[in-house]
Coordinates of C-alpha atoms in Angstrom, one line a residue:
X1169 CA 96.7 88.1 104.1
X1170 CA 100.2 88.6 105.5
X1171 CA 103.5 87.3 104.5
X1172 CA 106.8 87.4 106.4
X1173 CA 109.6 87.2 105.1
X1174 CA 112.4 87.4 108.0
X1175 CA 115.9 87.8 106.7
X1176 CA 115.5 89.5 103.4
X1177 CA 115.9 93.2 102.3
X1178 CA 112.6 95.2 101.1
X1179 CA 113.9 95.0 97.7
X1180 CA 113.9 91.4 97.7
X1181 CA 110.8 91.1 99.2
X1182 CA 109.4 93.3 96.5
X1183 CA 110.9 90.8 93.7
X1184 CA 109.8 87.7 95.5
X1185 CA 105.5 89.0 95.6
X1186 CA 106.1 90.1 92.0
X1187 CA 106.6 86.8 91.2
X1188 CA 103.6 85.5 92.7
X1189 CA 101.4 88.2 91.7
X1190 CA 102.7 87.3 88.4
X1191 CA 101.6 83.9 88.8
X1192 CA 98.3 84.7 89.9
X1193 CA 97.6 86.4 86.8
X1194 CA 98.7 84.2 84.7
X1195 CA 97.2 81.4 85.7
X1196 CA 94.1 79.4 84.2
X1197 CA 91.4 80.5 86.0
X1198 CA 89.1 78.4 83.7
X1199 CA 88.3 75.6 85.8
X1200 CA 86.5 78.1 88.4
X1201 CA 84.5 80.4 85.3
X1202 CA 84.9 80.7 82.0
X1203 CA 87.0 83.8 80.9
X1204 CA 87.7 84.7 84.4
X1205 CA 90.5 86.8 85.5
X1206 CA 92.4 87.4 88.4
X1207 CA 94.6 90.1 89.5
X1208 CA 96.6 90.6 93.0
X1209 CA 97.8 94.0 94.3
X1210 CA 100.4 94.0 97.0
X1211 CA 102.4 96.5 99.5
X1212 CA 105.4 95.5 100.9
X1213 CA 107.4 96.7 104.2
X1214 CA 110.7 95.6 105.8
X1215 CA 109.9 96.2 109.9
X1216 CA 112.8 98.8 111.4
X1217 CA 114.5 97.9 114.3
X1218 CA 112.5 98.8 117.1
X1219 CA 109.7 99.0 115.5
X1220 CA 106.2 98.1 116.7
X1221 CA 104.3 95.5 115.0
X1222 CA 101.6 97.9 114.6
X1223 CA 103.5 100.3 112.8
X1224 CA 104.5 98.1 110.6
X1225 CA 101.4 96.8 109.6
X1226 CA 100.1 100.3 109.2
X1227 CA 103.0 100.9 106.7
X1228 CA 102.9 97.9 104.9
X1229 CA 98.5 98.6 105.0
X1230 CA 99.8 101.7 103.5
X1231 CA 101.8 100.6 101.1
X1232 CA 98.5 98.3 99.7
X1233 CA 96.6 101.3 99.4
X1234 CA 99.0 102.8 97.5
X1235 CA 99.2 99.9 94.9
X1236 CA 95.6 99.4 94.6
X1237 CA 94.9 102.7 93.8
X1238 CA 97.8 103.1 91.0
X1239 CA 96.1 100.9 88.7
X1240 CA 95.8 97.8 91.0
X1241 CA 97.6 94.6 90.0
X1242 CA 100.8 95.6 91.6
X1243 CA 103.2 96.0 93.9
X1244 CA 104.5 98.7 95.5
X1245 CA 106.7 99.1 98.6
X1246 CA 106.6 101.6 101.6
X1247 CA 110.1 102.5 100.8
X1248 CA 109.2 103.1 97.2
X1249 CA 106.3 105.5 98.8
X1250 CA 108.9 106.9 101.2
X1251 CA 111.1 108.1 97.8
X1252 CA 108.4 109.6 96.0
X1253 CA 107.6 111.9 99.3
X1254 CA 111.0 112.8 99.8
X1255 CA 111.3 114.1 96.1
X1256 CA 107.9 115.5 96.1
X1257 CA 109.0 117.5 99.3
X1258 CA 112.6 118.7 97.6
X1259 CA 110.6 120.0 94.7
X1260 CA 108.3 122.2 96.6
X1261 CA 111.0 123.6 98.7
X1262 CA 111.9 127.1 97.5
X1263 CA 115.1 127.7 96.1
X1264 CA 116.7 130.9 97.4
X1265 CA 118.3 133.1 94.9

């Protein structure tokens, strides 16, 4: 599934699926099976300008990846994955003496 969200900032975005991902897993699942659970991972992109709607899709596709395989029922945003690379990359740079 795909939501768009024009207008809003990644962050927002971000705030906005936690909420319903929230919901989801709060809800009473009952009717459907007894003691049934559900959870919702997510990954969230704002589109650059200029950007192809393919590339978008691949980030945001990305950024679901990511969530489901941090412990699933979460969401996690290409920019957040963008953060961790760039201070993954600053650690592993050699510091000249």
């Amino acid at each position: 599934m795909v939501l768009i969200f024009p207008g809003i900032t990644e962050p927002t975005a971000v705030s906005v699926i936690n909420r319903i991902r929230n919901n989801i897993q709060k809800h009473d699942w009952s009717r459907i099976a007894a003691n049934l659970s559900v959870s919702a991972s997510f990954g969230v992109s704002a589109r650059k300008e200029g950007e192809s709607i393919e590339s978008w899709l691949f980030r945001a596709d990305q950024a679901v990846y990511a969530a489901k395989t941090s412990g699933r029922n979460c969401v996690i945003s290409y920019g957040y994955i963008e953060q961790i690379a760039k201070r993954s990359k600053q650690n592993q740079t050699p510091k000249k003496h």
